[in-house]
PDB file of C-alpha atoms in Angstrom:
ATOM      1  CA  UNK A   1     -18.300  37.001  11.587  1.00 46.00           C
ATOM      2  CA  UNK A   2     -19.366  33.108  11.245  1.00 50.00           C
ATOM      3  CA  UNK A   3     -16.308  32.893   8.924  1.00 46.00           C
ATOM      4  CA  UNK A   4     -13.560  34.512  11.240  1.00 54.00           C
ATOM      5  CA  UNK A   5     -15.026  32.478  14.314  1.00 56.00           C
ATOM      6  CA  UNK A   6     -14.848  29.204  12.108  1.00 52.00           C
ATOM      7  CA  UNK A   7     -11.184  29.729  10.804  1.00 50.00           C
ATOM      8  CA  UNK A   8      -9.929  30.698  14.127  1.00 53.00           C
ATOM      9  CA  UNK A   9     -11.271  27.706  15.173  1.00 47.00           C
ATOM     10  CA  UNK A  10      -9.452  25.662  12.687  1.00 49.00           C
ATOM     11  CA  UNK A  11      -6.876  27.663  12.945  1.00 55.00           C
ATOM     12  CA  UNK A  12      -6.091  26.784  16.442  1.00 55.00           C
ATOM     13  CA  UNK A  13      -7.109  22.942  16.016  1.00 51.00           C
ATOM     14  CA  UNK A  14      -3.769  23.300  13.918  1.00 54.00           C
ATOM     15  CA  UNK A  15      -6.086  23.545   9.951  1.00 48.00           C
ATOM     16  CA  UNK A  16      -4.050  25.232   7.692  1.00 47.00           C
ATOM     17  CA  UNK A  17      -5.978  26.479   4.228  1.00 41.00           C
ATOM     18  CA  UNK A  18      -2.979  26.384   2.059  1.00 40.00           C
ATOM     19  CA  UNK A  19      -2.017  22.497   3.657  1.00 45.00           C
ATOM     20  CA  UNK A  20      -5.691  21.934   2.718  1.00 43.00           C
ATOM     21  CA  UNK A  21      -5.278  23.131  -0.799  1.00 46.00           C
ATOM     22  CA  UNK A  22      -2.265  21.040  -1.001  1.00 56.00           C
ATOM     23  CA  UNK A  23      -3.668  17.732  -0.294  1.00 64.00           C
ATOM     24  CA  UNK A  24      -6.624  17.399  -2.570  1.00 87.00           C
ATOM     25  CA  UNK A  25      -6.008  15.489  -5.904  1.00 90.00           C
ATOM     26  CA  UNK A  26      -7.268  17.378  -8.436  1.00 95.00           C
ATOM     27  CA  UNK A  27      -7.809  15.799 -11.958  1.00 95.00           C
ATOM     28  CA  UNK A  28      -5.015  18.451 -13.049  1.00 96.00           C
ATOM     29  CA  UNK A  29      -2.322  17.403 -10.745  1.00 96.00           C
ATOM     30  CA  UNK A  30      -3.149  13.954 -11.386  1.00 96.00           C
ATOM     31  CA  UNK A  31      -3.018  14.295 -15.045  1.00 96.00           C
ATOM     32  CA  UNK A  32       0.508  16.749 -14.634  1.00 97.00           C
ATOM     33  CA  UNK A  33       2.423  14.563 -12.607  1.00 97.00           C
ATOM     34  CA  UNK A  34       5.296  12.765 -14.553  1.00 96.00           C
ATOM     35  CA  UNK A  35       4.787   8.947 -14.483  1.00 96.00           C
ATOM     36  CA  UNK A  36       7.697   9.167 -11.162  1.00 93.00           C
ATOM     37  CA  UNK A  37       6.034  11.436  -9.019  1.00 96.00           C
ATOM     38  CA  UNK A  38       2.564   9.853  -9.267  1.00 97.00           C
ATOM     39  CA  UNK A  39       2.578   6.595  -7.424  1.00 96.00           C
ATOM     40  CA  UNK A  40       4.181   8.762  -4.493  1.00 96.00           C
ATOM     41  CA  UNK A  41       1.703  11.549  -4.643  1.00 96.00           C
ATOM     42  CA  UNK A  42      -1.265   9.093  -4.538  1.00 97.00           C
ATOM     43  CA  UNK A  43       0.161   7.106  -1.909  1.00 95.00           C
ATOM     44  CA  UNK A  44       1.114  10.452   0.361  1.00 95.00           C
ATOM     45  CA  UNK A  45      -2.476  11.647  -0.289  1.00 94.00           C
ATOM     46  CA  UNK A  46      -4.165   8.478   0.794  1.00 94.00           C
ATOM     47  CA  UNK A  47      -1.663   8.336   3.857  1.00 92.00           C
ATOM     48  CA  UNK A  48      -2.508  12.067   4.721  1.00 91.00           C
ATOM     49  CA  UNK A  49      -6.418  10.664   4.491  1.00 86.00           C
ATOM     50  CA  UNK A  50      -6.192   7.890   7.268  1.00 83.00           C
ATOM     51  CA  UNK A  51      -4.111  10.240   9.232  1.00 85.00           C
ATOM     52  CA  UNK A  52      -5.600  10.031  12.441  1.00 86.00           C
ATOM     53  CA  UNK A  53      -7.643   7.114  11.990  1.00 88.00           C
ATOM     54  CA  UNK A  54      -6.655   3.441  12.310  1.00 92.00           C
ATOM     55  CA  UNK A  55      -5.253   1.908   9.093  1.00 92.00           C
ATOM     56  CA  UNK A  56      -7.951  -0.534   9.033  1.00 92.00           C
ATOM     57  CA  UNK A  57     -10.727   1.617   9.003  1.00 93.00           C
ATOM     58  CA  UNK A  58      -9.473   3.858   6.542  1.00 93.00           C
ATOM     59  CA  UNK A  59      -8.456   1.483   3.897  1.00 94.00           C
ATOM     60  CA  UNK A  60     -12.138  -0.370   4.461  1.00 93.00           C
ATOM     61  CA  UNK A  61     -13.958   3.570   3.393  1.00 94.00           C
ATOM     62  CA  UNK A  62     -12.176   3.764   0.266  1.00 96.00           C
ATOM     63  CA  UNK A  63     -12.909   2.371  -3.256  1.00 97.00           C
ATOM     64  CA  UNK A  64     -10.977  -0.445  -4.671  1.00 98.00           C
ATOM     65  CA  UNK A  65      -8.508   1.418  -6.888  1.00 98.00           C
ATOM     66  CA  UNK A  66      -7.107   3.253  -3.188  1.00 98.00           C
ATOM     67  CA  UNK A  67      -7.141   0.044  -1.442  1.00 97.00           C
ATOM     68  CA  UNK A  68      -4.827  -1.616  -5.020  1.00 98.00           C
ATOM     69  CA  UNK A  69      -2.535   1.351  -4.893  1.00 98.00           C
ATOM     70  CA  UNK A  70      -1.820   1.827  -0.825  1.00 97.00           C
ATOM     71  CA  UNK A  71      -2.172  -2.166  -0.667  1.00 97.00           C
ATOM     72  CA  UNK A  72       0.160  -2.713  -3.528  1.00 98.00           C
ATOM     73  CA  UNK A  73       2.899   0.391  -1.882  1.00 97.00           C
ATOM     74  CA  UNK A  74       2.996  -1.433   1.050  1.00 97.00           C
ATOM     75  CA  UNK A  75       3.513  -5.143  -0.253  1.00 98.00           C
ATOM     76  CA  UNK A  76       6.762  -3.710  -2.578  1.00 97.00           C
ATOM     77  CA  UNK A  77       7.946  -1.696   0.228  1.00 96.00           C
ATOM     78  CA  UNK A  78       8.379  -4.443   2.512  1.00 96.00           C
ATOM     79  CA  UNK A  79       9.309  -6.979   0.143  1.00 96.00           C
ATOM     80  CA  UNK A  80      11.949  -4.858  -1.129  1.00 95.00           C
ATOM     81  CA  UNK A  81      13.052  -4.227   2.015  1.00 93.00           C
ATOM     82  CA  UNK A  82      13.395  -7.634   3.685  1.00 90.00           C
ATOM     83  CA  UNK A  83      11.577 -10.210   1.559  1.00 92.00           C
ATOM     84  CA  UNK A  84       7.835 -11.696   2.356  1.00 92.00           C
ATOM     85  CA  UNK A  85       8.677 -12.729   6.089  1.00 87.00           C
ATOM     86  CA  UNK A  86       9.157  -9.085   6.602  1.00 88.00           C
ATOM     87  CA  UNK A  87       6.137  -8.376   5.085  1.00 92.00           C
ATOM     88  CA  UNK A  88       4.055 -10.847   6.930  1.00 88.00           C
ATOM     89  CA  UNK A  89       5.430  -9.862  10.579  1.00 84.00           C
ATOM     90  CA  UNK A  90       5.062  -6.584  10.164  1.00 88.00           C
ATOM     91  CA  UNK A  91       1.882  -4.534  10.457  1.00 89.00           C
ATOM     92  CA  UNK A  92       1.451  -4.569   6.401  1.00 92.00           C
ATOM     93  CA  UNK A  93       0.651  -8.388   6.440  1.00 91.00           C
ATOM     94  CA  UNK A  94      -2.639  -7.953   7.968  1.00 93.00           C
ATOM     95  CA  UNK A  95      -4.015  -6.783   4.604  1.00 95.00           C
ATOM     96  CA  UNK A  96      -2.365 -10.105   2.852  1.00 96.00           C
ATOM     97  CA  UNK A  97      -5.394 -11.527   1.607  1.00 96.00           C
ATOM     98  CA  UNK A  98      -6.278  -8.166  -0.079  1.00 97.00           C
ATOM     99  CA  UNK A  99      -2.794  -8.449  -1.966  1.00 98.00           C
ATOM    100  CA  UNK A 100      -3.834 -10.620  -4.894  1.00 98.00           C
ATOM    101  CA  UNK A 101      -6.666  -9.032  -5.643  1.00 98.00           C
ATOM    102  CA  UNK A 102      -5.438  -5.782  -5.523  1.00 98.00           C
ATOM    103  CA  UNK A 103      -2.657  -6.796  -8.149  1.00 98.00           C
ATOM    104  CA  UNK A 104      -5.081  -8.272 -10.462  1.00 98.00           C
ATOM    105  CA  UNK A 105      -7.209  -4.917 -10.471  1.00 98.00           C
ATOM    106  CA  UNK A 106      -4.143  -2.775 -11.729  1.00 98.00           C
ATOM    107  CA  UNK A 107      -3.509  -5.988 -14.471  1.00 98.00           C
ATOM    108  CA  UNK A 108      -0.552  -7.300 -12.520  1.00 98.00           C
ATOM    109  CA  UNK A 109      -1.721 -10.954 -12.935  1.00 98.00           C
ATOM    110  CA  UNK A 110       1.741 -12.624 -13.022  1.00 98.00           C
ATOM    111  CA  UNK A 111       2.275 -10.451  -9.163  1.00 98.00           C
ATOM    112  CA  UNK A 112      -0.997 -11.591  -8.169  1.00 98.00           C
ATOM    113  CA  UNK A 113      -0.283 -15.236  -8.951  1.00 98.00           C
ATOM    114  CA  UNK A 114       2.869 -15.348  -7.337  1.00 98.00           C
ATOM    115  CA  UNK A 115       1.412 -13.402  -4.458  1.00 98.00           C
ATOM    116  CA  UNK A 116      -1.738 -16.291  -4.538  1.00 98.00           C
ATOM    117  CA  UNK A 117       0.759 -18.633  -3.625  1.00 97.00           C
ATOM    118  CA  UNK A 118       2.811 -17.122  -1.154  1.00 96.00           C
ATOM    119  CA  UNK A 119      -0.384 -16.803   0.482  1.00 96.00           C
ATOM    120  CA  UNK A 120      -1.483 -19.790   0.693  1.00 95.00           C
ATOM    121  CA  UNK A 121       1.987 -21.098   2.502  1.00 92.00           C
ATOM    122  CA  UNK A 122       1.957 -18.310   4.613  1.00 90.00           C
ATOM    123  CA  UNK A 123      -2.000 -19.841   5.876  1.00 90.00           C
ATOM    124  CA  UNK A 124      -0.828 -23.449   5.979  1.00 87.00           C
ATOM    125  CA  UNK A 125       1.861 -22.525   8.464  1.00 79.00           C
ATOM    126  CA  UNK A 126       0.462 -19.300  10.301  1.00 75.00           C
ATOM    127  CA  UNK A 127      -0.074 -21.350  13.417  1.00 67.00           C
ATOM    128  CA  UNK A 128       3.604 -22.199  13.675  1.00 62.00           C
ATOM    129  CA  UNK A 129       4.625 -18.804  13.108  1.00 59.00           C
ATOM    130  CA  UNK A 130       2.344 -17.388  15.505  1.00 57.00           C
ATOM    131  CA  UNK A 131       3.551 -20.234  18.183  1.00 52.00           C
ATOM    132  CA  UNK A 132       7.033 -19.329  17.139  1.00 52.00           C
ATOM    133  CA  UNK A 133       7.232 -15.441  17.291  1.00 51.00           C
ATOM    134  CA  UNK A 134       8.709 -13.869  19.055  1.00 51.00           C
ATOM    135  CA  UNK A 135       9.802  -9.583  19.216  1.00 48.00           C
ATOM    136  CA  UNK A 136      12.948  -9.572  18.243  1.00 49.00           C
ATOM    137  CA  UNK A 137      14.335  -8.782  14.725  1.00 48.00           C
ATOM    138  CA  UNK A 138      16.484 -12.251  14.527  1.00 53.00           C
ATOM    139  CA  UNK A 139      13.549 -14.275  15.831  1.00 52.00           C
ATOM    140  CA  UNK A 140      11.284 -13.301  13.187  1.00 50.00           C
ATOM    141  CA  UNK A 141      13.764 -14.136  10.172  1.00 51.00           C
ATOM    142  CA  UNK A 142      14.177 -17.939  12.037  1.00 52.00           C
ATOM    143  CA  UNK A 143      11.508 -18.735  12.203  1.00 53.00           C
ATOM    144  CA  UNK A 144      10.044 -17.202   8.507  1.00 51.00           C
ATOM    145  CA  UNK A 145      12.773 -17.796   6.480  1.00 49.00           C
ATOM    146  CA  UNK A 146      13.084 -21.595   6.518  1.00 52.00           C
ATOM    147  CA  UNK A 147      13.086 -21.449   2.984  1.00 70.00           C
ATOM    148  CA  UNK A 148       8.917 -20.682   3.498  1.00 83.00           C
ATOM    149  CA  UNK A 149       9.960 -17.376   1.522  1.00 89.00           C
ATOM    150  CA  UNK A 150      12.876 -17.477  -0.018  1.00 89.00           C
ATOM    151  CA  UNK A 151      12.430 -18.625  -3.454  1.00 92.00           C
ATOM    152  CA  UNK A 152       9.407 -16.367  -3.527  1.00 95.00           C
ATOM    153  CA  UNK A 153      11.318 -13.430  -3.085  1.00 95.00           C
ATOM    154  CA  UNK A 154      13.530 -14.377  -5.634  1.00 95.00           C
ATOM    155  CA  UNK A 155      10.647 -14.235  -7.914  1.00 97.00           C
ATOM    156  CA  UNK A 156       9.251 -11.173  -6.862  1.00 97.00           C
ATOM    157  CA  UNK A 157      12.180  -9.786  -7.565  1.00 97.00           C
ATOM    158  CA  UNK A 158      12.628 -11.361 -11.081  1.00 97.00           C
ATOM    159  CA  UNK A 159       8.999 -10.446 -11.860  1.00 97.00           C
ATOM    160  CA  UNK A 160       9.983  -7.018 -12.617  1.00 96.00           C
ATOM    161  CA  UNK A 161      11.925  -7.609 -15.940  1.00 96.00           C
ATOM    162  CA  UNK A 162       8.435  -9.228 -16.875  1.00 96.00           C
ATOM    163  CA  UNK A 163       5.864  -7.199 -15.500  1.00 96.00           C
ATOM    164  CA  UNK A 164       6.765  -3.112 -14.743  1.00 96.00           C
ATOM    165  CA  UNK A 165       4.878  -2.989 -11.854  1.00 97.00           C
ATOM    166  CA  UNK A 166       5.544   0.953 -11.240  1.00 97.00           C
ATOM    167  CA  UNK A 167       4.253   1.220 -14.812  1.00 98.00           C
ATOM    168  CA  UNK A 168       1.400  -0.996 -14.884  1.00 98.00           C
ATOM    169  CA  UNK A 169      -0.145   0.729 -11.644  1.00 98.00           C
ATOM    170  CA  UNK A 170       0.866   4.317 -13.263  1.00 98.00           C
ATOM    171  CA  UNK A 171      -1.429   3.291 -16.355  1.00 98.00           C
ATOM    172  CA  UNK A 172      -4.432   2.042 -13.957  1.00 98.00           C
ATOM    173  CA  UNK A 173      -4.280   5.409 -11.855  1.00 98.00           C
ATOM    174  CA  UNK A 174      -4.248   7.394 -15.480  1.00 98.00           C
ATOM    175  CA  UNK A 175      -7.277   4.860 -16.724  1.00 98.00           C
ATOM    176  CA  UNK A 176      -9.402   5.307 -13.557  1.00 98.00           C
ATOM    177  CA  UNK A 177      -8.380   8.865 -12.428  1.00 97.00           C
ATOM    178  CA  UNK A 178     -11.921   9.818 -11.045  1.00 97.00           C
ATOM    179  CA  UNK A 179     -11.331   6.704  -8.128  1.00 97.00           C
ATOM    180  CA  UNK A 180      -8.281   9.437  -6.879  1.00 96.00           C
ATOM    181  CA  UNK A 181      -9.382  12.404  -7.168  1.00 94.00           C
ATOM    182  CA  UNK A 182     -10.652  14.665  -4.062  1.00 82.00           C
TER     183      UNK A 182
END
């Protein structure tokens, strides 16, 4: 009767068993997944386990191979997207300063220099940008993209015939897969 009381319970807090099921890593699904589908099935996982709680938080409770991977998703997401000033306005660039570190952990050392550096213009003129921004789209790219960025992203970008990022972080998850599993 405990049982029944307990899943109805859960039940109507909006738990679902099977969704349960679903979202633990299991050393199996971790070790079936082609090389594509598992950067996207660790980050999903670790998104579904700071659901609810603030970003911050979340990333702070987990080891350091979940903090590399989500740190590292977010960094290529908006740098592919819109360069580093889009990365640094936007709510990824709090976790900046775990960026290098993070990319040196999965063996991405050439990333992690480059990233080193872009850091440590971004510090010498964070007061300016901070003076400077403003909410709107075109404000941001002013005042971040006099040339603070650009050749940066150039050589983000270029990085990738050097260093297979995907691949490189693939390898780490496969070499550490107890730090992802449930």
């Amino acid at each position: 009767m405990t049982n029944s009381i307990i899943g109805s319970l859960l039940s109507f807090f909006g738990y679902r068993r099977s969704e349960h099921k679903e979202r633990i890593l299991t050393r199996r699904k971790i070790e079936n997944a082609s090389d594509n589908e598992l950067l996207l099935m660790i980050f999903n996982n670790l998104s579904k386990e700071h659901s609810g709680i603030p970003e911050e938080i979340a990333i702070k409770s987990w080891n350091r191979s979940k903090q590399a991977i989500y740190i590292i998703w977010l960094l290529e997401s908006e740098v592919n997207n819109g360069g580093f000033w889009q990365f640094f306005v936007n709510s990824s660039g709090k976790f900046y300063y775990l960026i290098p570190g993070s990319l040196e952990l999965v063996g991405a050392s050439r990333f992690a220099q480059l990233t080193t550096n872009v850091n440590s213009i971004y510090d010498a003129h964070a007061s300016d940008i901070s003076k400077k921004f403003d909410t709107t789209f075109e404000s941001h790219k002013s005042v971040l993209s006099k040339n603070l960025f650009d050749d940066f992203d150039s050589e983000f970008y270029s990085l990738y015939a050097l260093e297979d990022l995907h691949q490189i972080q693939v390898k780490f998850i496969r070499e550490n897969i107890n730090d992802f599993l449930d």
